């Protein structure tokens, strides 16, 4: 930010005025990849906590991890997460991808071109203590 002359700060009529540039010409906001990844991981956590099929087991699941590639105002996201079992994987995956895409786009202003999921573990919803081999 450039400092204003003292005369301009005090409302002196003799101070020269500069034209105000349109917002698009003033500069750019740069959001680091690491920040976009954290936003994506948090959005995935939100989606899992609010989805009816995953909300009950949400506390047992490891937090989602995200990676991101940003270029030309667009982001490609990768999520690694655990899901409860049994669950409709296709439905949960679609909803998760949609929610994460919408939240990242809304919060960063970036266009999300891809959200890939890697489901690392399926965690039994009723816990392992109730299972036994017969």
mmCIF file of C-alpha atoms in Angstrom:
data_model
loop_
_atom_site.group_PDB
_atom_site.id
_atom_site.type_symbol
_atom_site.label_atom_id
_atom_site.label_comp_id
_atom_site.label_asym_id
_atom_site.label_seq_id
_atom_site.Cartn_x
_atom_site.Cartn_y
_atom_site.Cartn_z
ATOM 1 C CA UNK A 1 0.000 0.000 0.000
ATOM 2 C CA UNK A 2 1.394 3.379 -0.892
ATOM 3 C CA UNK A 3 1.455 6.054 1.803
ATOM 4 C CA UNK A 4 -0.863 9.025 1.319
ATOM 5 C CA UNK A 5 0.619 12.534 1.415
ATOM 6 C CA UNK A 6 -0.061 14.336 4.685
ATOM 7 C CA UNK A 7 -2.105 16.976 2.902
ATOM 8 C CA UNK A 8 -4.457 14.329 1.480
ATOM 9 C CA UNK A 9 -5.001 12.832 4.930
ATOM 10 C CA UNK A 10 -6.033 16.160 6.393
ATOM 11 C CA UNK A 11 -8.419 17.075 3.580
ATOM 12 C CA UNK A 12 -6.247 19.846 2.116
ATOM 13 C CA UNK A 13 -7.832 21.045 -1.145
ATOM 14 C CA UNK A 14 -4.416 21.664 -2.718
ATOM 15 C CA UNK A 15 -3.468 17.971 -2.528
ATOM 16 C CA UNK A 16 -3.482 16.170 -5.878
ATOM 17 C CA UNK A 17 -5.968 13.315 -6.173
ATOM 18 C CA UNK A 18 -5.167 10.056 -7.902
ATOM 19 C CA UNK A 19 -7.774 8.203 -9.912
ATOM 20 C CA UNK A 20 -9.068 5.087 -8.188
ATOM 21 C CA UNK A 21 -8.268 1.964 -10.176
ATOM 22 C CA UNK A 22 -10.949 -0.699 -10.688
ATOM 23 C CA UNK A 23 -10.588 -3.643 -8.298
ATOM 24 C CA UNK A 24 -9.489 -6.012 -11.061
ATOM 25 C CA UNK A 25 -6.530 -3.777 -11.886
ATOM 26 C CA UNK A 26 -5.289 -3.243 -8.304
ATOM 27 C CA UNK A 27 -3.708 -6.657 -7.803
ATOM 28 C CA UNK A 28 -4.507 -10.270 -7.090
ATOM 29 C CA UNK A 29 -5.262 -12.331 -4.027
ATOM 30 C CA UNK A 30 -3.060 -15.394 -3.855
ATOM 31 C CA UNK A 31 -4.250 -18.330 -1.749
ATOM 32 C CA UNK A 32 -1.505 -20.884 -1.052
ATOM 33 C CA UNK A 33 -2.165 -24.517 -2.004
ATOM 34 C CA UNK A 34 -1.824 -25.542 1.646
ATOM 35 C CA UNK A 35 -4.691 -23.233 2.633
ATOM 36 C CA UNK A 36 -6.949 -24.549 -0.149
ATOM 37 C CA UNK A 37 -6.160 -28.106 1.018
ATOM 38 C CA UNK A 38 -7.145 -27.228 4.593
ATOM 39 C CA UNK A 39 -10.405 -25.696 3.382
ATOM 40 C CA UNK A 40 -11.139 -28.855 1.367
ATOM 41 C CA UNK A 41 -10.385 -31.136 4.352
ATOM 42 C CA UNK A 42 -12.635 -29.046 6.593
ATOM 43 C CA UNK A 43 -15.427 -29.104 3.991
ATOM 44 C CA UNK A 44 -15.140 -32.916 3.794
ATOM 45 C CA UNK A 45 -15.375 -33.112 7.582
ATOM 46 C CA UNK A 46 -18.512 -30.924 7.470
ATOM 47 C CA UNK A 47 -20.074 -33.140 4.823
ATOM 48 C CA UNK A 48 -19.392 -36.325 6.809
ATOM 49 C CA UNK A 49 -20.808 -34.767 9.990
ATOM 50 C CA UNK A 50 -24.064 -33.715 8.320
ATOM 51 C CA UNK A 51 -24.741 -36.694 6.029
ATOM 52 C CA UNK A 52 -27.370 -38.998 7.612
ATOM 53 C CA UNK A 53 -25.433 -42.185 6.766
ATOM 54 C CA UNK A 54 -22.089 -40.991 8.163
ATOM 55 C CA UNK A 55 -22.938 -38.576 10.984
ATOM 56 C CA UNK A 56 -23.340 -41.277 13.680
ATOM 57 C CA UNK A 57 -19.914 -42.798 12.987
ATOM 58 C CA UNK A 58 -18.238 -39.431 12.328
ATOM 59 C CA UNK A 59 -16.438 -39.351 15.699
ATOM 60 C CA UNK A 60 -14.828 -42.794 15.080
ATOM 61 C CA UNK A 61 -13.408 -41.809 11.697
ATOM 62 C CA UNK A 62 -9.967 -40.315 11.109
ATOM 63 C CA UNK A 63 -10.071 -36.773 9.801
ATOM 64 C CA UNK A 64 -10.036 -36.363 6.024
ATOM 65 C CA UNK A 65 -6.742 -35.330 4.417
ATOM 66 C CA UNK A 66 -6.582 -33.242 1.288
ATOM 67 C CA UNK A 67 -4.116 -32.428 -1.445
ATOM 68 C CA UNK A 68 -4.557 -29.753 -4.073
ATOM 69 C CA UNK A 69 -3.128 -28.576 -7.360
ATOM 70 C CA UNK A 70 -3.918 -24.976 -8.222
ATOM 71 C CA UNK A 71 -3.335 -23.293 -11.553
ATOM 72 C CA UNK A 72 -4.957 -20.502 -13.571
ATOM 73 C CA UNK A 73 -7.668 -19.887 -10.984
ATOM 74 C CA UNK A 74 -8.753 -23.537 -10.948
ATOM 75 C CA UNK A 75 -8.197 -26.236 -8.342
ATOM 76 C CA UNK A 76 -7.966 -30.022 -8.546
ATOM 77 C CA UNK A 77 -8.621 -31.645 -5.171
ATOM 78 C CA UNK A 78 -7.717 -35.049 -3.804
ATOM 79 C CA UNK A 79 -9.242 -36.349 -0.570
ATOM 80 C CA UNK A 80 -8.153 -39.364 1.482
ATOM 81 C CA UNK A 81 -10.648 -40.459 4.119
ATOM 82 C CA UNK A 82 -12.253 -43.241 6.111
ATOM 83 C CA UNK A 83 -15.940 -44.090 5.793
ATOM 84 C CA UNK A 84 -18.272 -46.095 8.025
ATOM 85 C CA UNK A 85 -19.422 -49.543 6.963
ATOM 86 C CA UNK A 86 -22.077 -50.365 5.822
ATOM 87 C CA UNK A 87 -22.878 -47.253 3.792
ATOM 88 C CA UNK A 88 -23.929 -46.508 0.215
ATOM 89 C CA UNK A 89 -20.458 -45.609 -1.062
ATOM 90 C CA UNK A 90 -21.651 -44.179 -4.385
ATOM 91 C CA UNK A 91 -24.184 -41.829 -2.760
ATOM 92 C CA UNK A 92 -21.847 -40.683 0.007
ATOM 93 C CA UNK A 93 -19.027 -40.137 -2.493
ATOM 94 C CA UNK A 94 -21.180 -38.041 -4.848
ATOM 95 C CA UNK A 95 -22.519 -35.887 -2.029
ATOM 96 C CA UNK A 96 -19.060 -35.457 -0.537
ATOM 97 C CA UNK A 97 -17.540 -34.426 -3.875
ATOM 98 C CA UNK A 98 -20.364 -31.960 -4.508
ATOM 99 C CA UNK A 99 -20.195 -30.399 -1.022
ATOM 100 C CA UNK A 100 -16.401 -30.038 -1.058
ATOM 101 C CA UNK A 101 -16.440 -28.592 -4.572
ATOM 102 C CA UNK A 102 -19.114 -26.030 -3.685
ATOM 103 C CA UNK A 103 -17.491 -24.969 -0.388
ATOM 104 C CA UNK A 104 -13.996 -24.584 -1.844
ATOM 105 C CA UNK A 105 -15.334 -22.626 -4.811
ATOM 106 C CA UNK A 106 -17.403 -20.390 -2.529
ATOM 107 C CA UNK A 107 -14.663 -19.723 0.023
ATOM 108 C CA UNK A 108 -11.737 -19.262 -2.370
ATOM 109 C CA UNK A 109 -13.336 -17.987 -5.570
ATOM 110 C CA UNK A 110 -11.560 -20.742 -7.497
ATOM 111 C CA UNK A 111 -13.169 -23.001 -10.035
ATOM 112 C CA UNK A 112 -12.956 -26.622 -8.839
ATOM 113 C CA UNK A 113 -12.428 -28.888 -11.824
ATOM 114 C CA UNK A 114 -12.007 -32.230 -10.058
ATOM 115 C CA UNK A 115 -12.491 -33.850 -6.662
ATOM 116 C CA UNK A 116 -11.022 -37.341 -6.373
ATOM 117 C CA UNK A 117 -11.615 -39.596 -3.380
ATOM 118 C CA UNK A 118 -9.387 -42.287 -1.951
ATOM 119 C CA UNK A 119 -11.254 -44.315 0.659
ATOM 120 C CA UNK A 120 -8.527 -45.660 2.882
ATOM 121 C CA UNK A 121 -10.557 -47.650 5.451
ATOM 122 C CA UNK A 122 -14.117 -48.819 5.974
ATOM 123 C CA UNK A 123 -14.824 -48.632 9.714
ATOM 124 C CA UNK A 124 -17.645 -50.847 11.055
ATOM 125 C CA UNK A 125 -20.390 -48.532 12.270
ATOM 126 C CA UNK A 126 -21.245 -50.713 15.286
ATOM 127 C CA UNK A 127 -17.614 -51.092 16.337
ATOM 128 C CA UNK A 128 -15.243 -54.015 16.242
ATOM 129 C CA UNK A 129 -16.077 -55.175 19.766
ATOM 130 C CA UNK A 130 -19.411 -56.662 18.654
ATOM 131 C CA UNK A 131 -17.910 -58.682 15.802
ATOM 132 C CA UNK A 132 -16.704 -62.229 16.116
ATOM 133 C CA UNK A 133 -15.671 -64.971 13.811
ATOM 134 C CA UNK A 134 -17.967 -67.979 13.664
#
